[in-house]
PDB file of C-alpha atoms in Angstrom:
ATOM      1  CA  UNK N  70     -15.589  21.480  14.641  1.00  0.00           C
ATOM      2  CA  UNK N  71     -12.782  20.600  17.006  1.00  0.00           C
ATOM      3  CA  UNK N  72     -12.013  17.703  19.255  1.00  0.00           C
ATOM      4  CA  UNK N  73     -13.479  18.405  22.680  1.00  0.00           C
ATOM      5  CA  UNK N  74     -11.100  15.843  24.162  1.00  0.00           C
ATOM      6  CA  UNK N  75      -8.567  13.255  23.051  1.00  0.00           C
ATOM      7  CA  UNK N  76      -8.550   9.939  24.885  1.00  0.00           C
ATOM      8  CA  UNK N  77      -5.337   7.973  24.448  1.00  0.00           C
ATOM      9  CA  UNK N  78      -5.394   4.234  25.054  1.00  0.00           C
ATOM     10  CA  UNK N  79      -2.820   1.590  24.086  1.00  0.00           C
ATOM     11  CA  UNK N  80      -3.011   1.296  20.316  1.00  0.00           C
ATOM     12  CA  UNK N  81      -5.998   3.627  19.929  1.00  0.00           C
ATOM     13  CA  UNK N  82      -7.018   7.253  20.080  1.00  0.00           C
ATOM     14  CA  UNK N  83     -10.601   8.417  20.177  1.00  0.00           C
ATOM     15  CA  UNK N  84     -12.075  11.811  19.451  1.00  0.00           C
ATOM     16  CA  UNK N  85     -14.781  12.454  22.035  1.00  0.00           C
ATOM     17  CA  UNK N  86     -17.313  14.200  19.916  1.00  0.00           C
ATOM     18  CA  UNK N  87     -20.696  12.891  18.894  1.00  0.00           C
ATOM     19  CA  UNK N  88     -20.126  13.768  15.236  1.00  0.00           C
ATOM     20  CA  UNK N  89     -16.407  13.030  14.932  1.00  0.00           C
ATOM     21  CA  UNK N  90     -14.934  10.251  12.806  1.00  0.00           C
ATOM     22  CA  UNK N  91     -13.121   7.836  15.076  1.00  0.00           C
ATOM     23  CA  UNK N  92      -9.451   7.465  14.100  1.00  0.00           C
ATOM     24  CA  UNK N  93      -6.968   4.988  15.540  1.00  0.00           C
ATOM     25  CA  UNK N  94      -3.309   5.167  16.552  1.00  0.00           C
ATOM     26  CA  UNK N  95      -0.957   2.495  15.203  1.00  0.00           C
ATOM     27  CA  UNK N  96       2.168   1.091  16.853  1.00  0.00           C
ATOM     28  CA  UNK N  97       4.312   3.758  15.157  1.00  0.00           C
ATOM     29  CA  UNK N  98       2.293   6.528  16.823  1.00  0.00           C
ATOM     30  CA  UNK N  99       0.605   7.495  13.574  1.00  0.00           C
ATOM     31  CA  UNK N 100      -3.038   8.547  13.610  1.00  0.00           C
ATOM     32  CA  UNK N 101      -5.223   6.984  10.897  1.00  0.00           C
ATOM     33  CA  UNK N 102      -8.506   8.314   9.508  1.00  0.00           C
ATOM     34  CA  UNK N 103     -10.172   5.610   7.421  1.00  0.00           C
ATOM     35  CA  UNK N 104     -12.716   7.517   5.365  1.00  0.00           C
ATOM     36  CA  UNK N 105     -13.616   4.441   3.320  1.00  0.00           C
ATOM     37  CA  UNK N 106     -16.150   3.640   6.044  1.00  0.00           C
ATOM     38  CA  UNK N 107     -17.878   7.010   5.575  1.00  0.00           C
ATOM     39  CA  UNK N 108     -20.757   6.732   3.126  1.00  0.00           C
ATOM     40  CA  UNK N 109     -22.389  10.156   2.810  1.00  0.00           C
ATOM     41  CA  UNK N 110     -25.660  10.515   0.979  1.00  0.00           C
ATOM     42  CA  UNK N 111     -26.037  12.935  -1.893  1.00  0.00           C
ATOM     43  CA  UNK N 112     -27.869  15.366   0.400  1.00  0.00           C
ATOM     44  CA  UNK N 113     -25.280  15.549   3.179  1.00  0.00           C
ATOM     45  CA  UNK N 114     -22.100  14.937   1.138  1.00  0.00           C
ATOM     46  CA  UNK N 115     -20.826  18.520   1.410  1.00  0.00           C
ATOM     47  CA  UNK N 116     -21.503  18.647   5.160  1.00  0.00           C
ATOM     48  CA  UNK N 117     -19.692  15.365   5.727  1.00  0.00           C
ATOM     49  CA  UNK N 118     -16.669  16.526   3.719  1.00  0.00           C
ATOM     50  CA  UNK N 119     -16.534  19.797   5.655  1.00  0.00           C
ATOM     51  CA  UNK N 120     -16.621  17.928   8.960  1.00  0.00           C
ATOM     52  CA  UNK N 121     -13.829  15.632   7.810  1.00  0.00           C
ATOM     53  CA  UNK N 122     -11.613  18.562   6.832  1.00  0.00           C
ATOM     54  CA  UNK N 123     -12.361  20.432  10.067  1.00  0.00           C
ATOM     55  CA  UNK N 124     -11.469  17.425  12.172  1.00  0.00           C
ATOM     56  CA  UNK N 125      -8.223  16.851  10.272  1.00  0.00           C
ATOM     57  CA  UNK N 126      -7.347  20.529  10.639  1.00  0.00           C
ATOM     58  CA  UNK N 127      -7.949  20.323  14.394  1.00  0.00           C
ATOM     59  CA  UNK N 128      -5.623  17.332  14.717  1.00  0.00           C
ATOM     60  CA  UNK N 129      -2.880  18.869  12.551  1.00  0.00           C
ATOM     61  CA  UNK N 130      -3.023  22.215  14.384  1.00  0.00           C
ATOM     62  CA  UNK N 131      -3.125  20.686  17.848  1.00  0.00           C
ATOM     63  CA  UNK N 132      -0.817  17.691  17.509  1.00  0.00           C
ATOM     64  CA  UNK N 133      -1.862  14.932  19.937  1.00  0.00           C
ATOM     65  CA  UNK N 134       0.872  13.730  22.316  1.00  0.00           C
ATOM     66  CA  UNK N 135       3.290  11.254  20.734  1.00  0.00           C
ATOM     67  CA  UNK N 136       1.633  11.576  17.304  1.00  0.00           C
ATOM     68  CA  UNK N 137       4.231  11.337  14.525  1.00  0.00           C
ATOM     69  CA  UNK N 138       1.975  11.504  11.477  1.00  0.00           C
ATOM     70  CA  UNK N 139      -1.631  11.649  10.359  1.00  0.00           C
ATOM     71  CA  UNK N 140      -2.854   9.274   7.666  1.00  0.00           C
ATOM     72  CA  UNK N 141      -6.001   9.583   5.560  1.00  0.00           C
ATOM     73  CA  UNK N 142      -7.354   6.614   3.610  1.00  0.00           C
ATOM     74  CA  UNK N 143      -9.820   7.456   0.835  1.00  0.00           C
ATOM     75  CA  UNK N 144     -11.909   5.600  -1.685  1.00  0.00           C
ATOM     76  CA  UNK N 145     -11.361   6.560  -5.308  1.00  0.00           C
ATOM     77  CA  UNK N 146     -14.899   7.972  -5.259  1.00  0.00           C
ATOM     78  CA  UNK N 147     -13.760  10.484  -2.597  1.00  0.00           C
ATOM     79  CA  UNK N 148     -11.080  12.079  -4.784  1.00  0.00           C
ATOM     80  CA  UNK N 149     -12.931  15.395  -4.677  1.00  0.00           C
ATOM     81  CA  UNK N 150     -11.295  15.872  -1.256  1.00  0.00           C
ATOM     82  CA  UNK N 151      -7.766  15.762  -2.689  1.00  0.00           C
ATOM     83  CA  UNK N 152      -7.340  19.463  -3.606  1.00  0.00           C
ATOM     84  CA  UNK N 153      -8.268  20.574  -0.100  1.00  0.00           C
ATOM     85  CA  UNK N 154      -6.266  17.820   1.561  1.00  0.00           C
ATOM     86  CA  UNK N 155      -3.077  18.297  -0.463  1.00  0.00           C
ATOM     87  CA  UNK N 156      -2.901  22.087  -0.754  1.00  0.00           C
ATOM     88  CA  UNK N 157      -0.326  23.564   1.658  1.00  0.00           C
ATOM     89  CA  UNK N 158      -1.629  25.430   4.725  1.00  0.00           C
ATOM     90  CA  UNK N 159      -3.487  27.692   5.179  1.00  0.00           C
ATOM     91  CA  UNK N 160      -5.406  26.846   1.993  1.00  0.00           C
ATOM     92  CA  UNK N 161      -5.309  23.100   2.644  1.00  0.00           C
ATOM     93  CA  UNK N 162      -4.123  20.448   5.051  1.00  0.00           C
ATOM     94  CA  UNK N 163      -0.659  19.806   3.570  1.00  0.00           C
ATOM     95  CA  UNK N 164      -1.080  16.063   3.002  1.00  0.00           C
ATOM     96  CA  UNK N 165       0.930  14.218   0.380  1.00  0.00           C
ATOM     97  CA  UNK N 166       0.092  11.078  -1.564  1.00  0.00           C
ATOM     98  CA  UNK N 167       1.838   7.953  -0.285  1.00  0.00           C
ATOM     99  CA  UNK N 168       0.341   5.229  -2.452  1.00  0.00           C
ATOM    100  CA  UNK N 169      -2.706   4.283  -4.473  1.00  0.00           C
ATOM    101  CA  UNK N 170      -4.503   1.045  -5.203  1.00  0.00           C
ATOM    102  CA  UNK N 171      -7.218   0.424  -7.799  1.00  0.00           C
ATOM    103  CA  UNK N 172     -10.013   1.541  -5.455  1.00  0.00           C
ATOM    104  CA  UNK N 173      -8.278   3.525  -2.716  1.00  0.00           C
ATOM    105  CA  UNK N 174      -5.645   6.163  -1.939  1.00  0.00           C
ATOM    106  CA  UNK N 175      -3.564   6.775   1.173  1.00  0.00           C
ATOM    107  CA  UNK N 176      -2.164  10.194   2.108  1.00  0.00           C
ATOM    108  CA  UNK N 177      -0.178  11.360   5.092  1.00  0.00           C
ATOM    109  CA  UNK N 178       1.207  14.432   6.787  1.00  0.00           C
ATOM    110  CA  UNK N 179       4.324  14.268   8.962  1.00  0.00           C
ATOM    111  CA  UNK N 180       3.856  15.943  12.347  1.00  0.00           C
ATOM    112  CA  UNK N 181       6.701  14.438  14.353  1.00  0.00           C
ATOM    113  CA  UNK N 182      10.015  16.055  15.259  1.00  0.00           C
ATOM    114  CA  UNK N 183      12.811  16.265  12.706  1.00  0.00           C
ATOM    115  CA  UNK N 184      12.733  15.086   9.115  1.00  0.00           C
ATOM    116  CA  UNK N 185       9.937  13.003   7.632  1.00  0.00           C
ATOM    117  CA  UNK N 186      10.617   9.364   8.560  1.00  0.00           C
ATOM    118  CA  UNK N 187       7.681   7.725   6.773  1.00  0.00           C
ATOM    119  CA  UNK N 188       9.158   5.095   4.428  1.00  0.00           C
ATOM    120  CA  UNK N 189       8.266   5.000   0.758  1.00  0.00           C
ATOM    121  CA  UNK N 190       5.584   2.544  -0.314  1.00  0.00           C
ATOM    122  CA  UNK N 191       6.892  -0.963  -0.996  1.00  0.00           C
ATOM    123  CA  UNK N 192       6.907  -1.967  -4.644  1.00  0.00           C
ATOM    124  CA  UNK N 193       7.421  -5.711  -4.250  1.00  0.00           C
ATOM    125  CA  UNK N 194       7.620  -8.525  -1.716  1.00  0.00           C
ATOM    126  CA  UNK N 195       9.752 -11.633  -2.131  1.00  0.00           C
ATOM    127  CA  UNK N 196       8.746 -13.663   0.919  1.00  0.00           C
ATOM    128  CA  UNK N 197       6.687 -16.132  -1.150  1.00  0.00           C
ATOM    129  CA  UNK N 198       9.177 -16.771  -3.956  1.00  0.00           C
ATOM    130  CA  UNK N 199       9.056 -20.575  -3.559  1.00  0.00           C
ATOM    131  CA  UNK N 200       5.268 -20.891  -3.622  1.00  0.00           C
ATOM    132  CA  UNK N 201       4.948 -18.387  -6.461  1.00  0.00           C
ATOM    133  CA  UNK N 202       7.524 -20.271  -8.530  1.00  0.00           C
ATOM    134  CA  UNK N 203       5.792 -23.623  -8.049  1.00  0.00           C
ATOM    135  CA  UNK N 204       2.434 -22.091  -8.960  1.00  0.00           C
ATOM    136  CA  UNK N 205       3.794 -20.446 -12.122  1.00  0.00           C
ATOM    137  CA  UNK N 206       5.523 -23.627 -13.298  1.00  0.00           C
ATOM    138  CA  UNK N 207       2.325 -25.616 -12.784  1.00  0.00           C
ATOM    139  CA  UNK N 208       0.134 -23.038 -14.528  1.00  0.00           C
ATOM    140  CA  UNK N 209       2.444 -22.764 -17.530  1.00  0.00           C
ATOM    141  CA  UNK N 210       3.657 -26.354 -17.958  1.00  0.00           C
ATOM    142  CA  UNK N 211       1.264 -28.615 -16.037  1.00  0.00           C
ATOM    143  CA  UNK N 212       4.169 -29.920 -13.921  1.00  0.00           C
ATOM    144  CA  UNK N 213       4.114 -30.118 -10.131  1.00  0.00           C
ATOM    145  CA  UNK N 214       7.795 -29.684  -9.189  1.00  0.00           C
ATOM    146  CA  UNK N 215       9.459 -29.692  -5.781  1.00  0.00           C
ATOM    147  CA  UNK N 216      11.262 -26.552  -4.637  1.00  0.00           C
ATOM    148  CA  UNK N 217      14.892 -27.171  -3.614  1.00  0.00           C
ATOM    149  CA  UNK N 218      16.695 -23.852  -3.242  1.00  0.00           C
ATOM    150  CA  UNK N 219      16.897 -20.216  -4.251  1.00  0.00           C
ATOM    151  CA  UNK N 220      20.038 -20.037  -6.374  1.00  0.00           C
ATOM    152  CA  UNK N 221      20.194 -16.325  -7.106  1.00  0.00           C
ATOM    153  CA  UNK N 222      18.375 -13.027  -7.434  1.00  0.00           C
ATOM    154  CA  UNK N 223      18.729 -10.381 -10.136  1.00  0.00           C
ATOM    155  CA  UNK N 224      17.352  -6.857 -10.043  1.00  0.00           C
ATOM    156  CA  UNK N 225      16.539  -5.194 -13.353  1.00  0.00           C
ATOM    157  CA  UNK N 226      15.943  -1.467 -13.739  1.00  0.00           C
ATOM    158  CA  UNK N 227      14.745   0.792 -16.520  1.00  0.00           C
ATOM    159  CA  UNK N 228      11.977  -1.509 -17.737  1.00  0.00           C
ATOM    160  CA  UNK N 229       9.205   0.651 -19.266  1.00  0.00           C
ATOM    161  CA  UNK N 230       6.373  -1.692 -18.267  1.00  0.00           C
ATOM    162  CA  UNK N 231       7.227  -1.428 -14.548  1.00  0.00           C
ATOM    163  CA  UNK N 232       6.602   2.361 -14.393  1.00  0.00           C
ATOM    164  CA  UNK N 233      10.106   3.176 -13.177  1.00  0.00           C
ATOM    165  CA  UNK N 234      10.268   0.527 -10.443  1.00  0.00           C
ATOM    166  CA  UNK N 235      12.718  -2.356 -10.269  1.00  0.00           C
ATOM    167  CA  UNK N 236      11.920  -5.913 -11.325  1.00  0.00           C
ATOM    168  CA  UNK N 237      13.318  -8.760  -9.256  1.00  0.00           C
ATOM    169  CA  UNK N 238      13.941 -12.093 -10.971  1.00  0.00           C
ATOM    170  CA  UNK N 239      14.591 -15.225  -8.896  1.00  0.00           C
ATOM    171  CA  UNK N 240      16.543 -18.254 -10.158  1.00  0.00           C
ATOM    172  CA  UNK N 241      15.177 -21.330  -8.404  1.00  0.00           C
ATOM    173  CA  UNK N 242      16.366 -24.933  -8.198  1.00  0.00           C
ATOM    174  CA  UNK N 243      13.426 -27.316  -8.707  1.00  0.00           C
ATOM    175  CA  UNK N 244      13.118 -31.077  -8.976  1.00  0.00           C
ATOM    176  CA  UNK N 245      10.964 -32.043 -11.942  1.00  0.00           C
ATOM    177  CA  UNK N 246       9.201 -35.258 -12.799  1.00  0.00           C
ATOM    178  CA  UNK N 247       7.157 -36.095 -15.850  1.00  0.00           C
ATOM    179  CA  UNK N 248       7.008 -34.235 -19.127  1.00  0.00           C
ATOM    180  CA  UNK N 249       5.838 -30.646 -19.526  1.00  0.00           C
ATOM    181  CA  UNK N 250       2.594 -29.838 -21.295  1.00  0.00           C
ATOM    182  CA  UNK N 251       2.727 -26.824 -23.548  1.00  0.00           C
ATOM    183  CA  UNK N 252       0.068 -24.295 -22.509  1.00  0.00           C
ATOM    184  CA  UNK N 253      -0.415 -22.201 -25.643  1.00  0.00           C
ATOM    185  CA  UNK N 254      -2.002 -19.296 -23.771  1.00  0.00           C
ATOM    186  CA  UNK N 255       1.055 -19.026 -21.494  1.00  0.00           C
ATOM    187  CA  UNK N 256       4.154 -20.108 -23.426  1.00  0.00           C
ATOM    188  CA  UNK N 257       5.195 -20.708 -27.020  1.00  0.00           C
ATOM    189  CA  UNK N 258       7.693 -23.403 -25.975  1.00  0.00           C
ATOM    190  CA  UNK N 259       8.557 -25.073 -22.683  1.00  0.00           C
ATOM    191  CA  UNK N 260      11.337 -27.602 -23.327  1.00  0.00           C
ATOM    192  CA  UNK N 261      13.486 -28.960 -20.493  1.00  0.00           C
ATOM    193  CA  UNK N 262      17.157 -28.234 -21.224  1.00  0.00           C
ATOM    194  CA  UNK N 263      20.331 -29.034 -19.329  1.00  0.00           C
ATOM    195  CA  UNK N 264      21.941 -26.350 -17.184  1.00  0.00           C
ATOM    196  CA  UNK N 265      25.060 -26.397 -19.369  1.00  0.00           C
ATOM    197  CA  UNK N 266      22.967 -25.669 -22.464  1.00  0.00           C
ATOM    198  CA  UNK N 267      21.050 -22.918 -20.672  1.00  0.00           C
ATOM    199  CA  UNK N 268      24.241 -21.174 -19.517  1.00  0.00           C
ATOM    200  CA  UNK N 269      25.852 -21.098 -22.969  1.00  0.00           C
TER     201      UNK N 269
END
């Protein structure tokens, strides 16, 4: 199966074929196939998988105008497609794994000019440091502090439990009122100490 026509519209690209899976083009000119919406029955599973692979092959062999990369988003239950997606051409489609979540995987293949410019998957976000800090203090001590300032950030590497990724620790200035309540399931101790004692 091949695309009979490609219709490019701002932000979207449609395969004009009655049995094609409709992808979309993002603002970075990357074409996305979201296969998590495809729910084949046991009877037609093999046919559906073959159609998916044929359509991806058609796109990769005949690169649409301005298309930099092709993305495929799979459910974990669709992992049987991985060998044929990730094997290098001509045996497969040449996709590589970008990131995985508990119930899904995302793969891509670079089609644009020059070197691969797809960034690595983000491992952490720090935009909500203040809210996260207030929530953690409340959950672990029962206090409802007021956030004042971010005093510093430290990056730690080589921690076995983080699977080779960095851990970012934030030192926050909070205003506290009241006395902390020790939450045994969270902390062994939660005394309030002076900054001079803490820094010794």
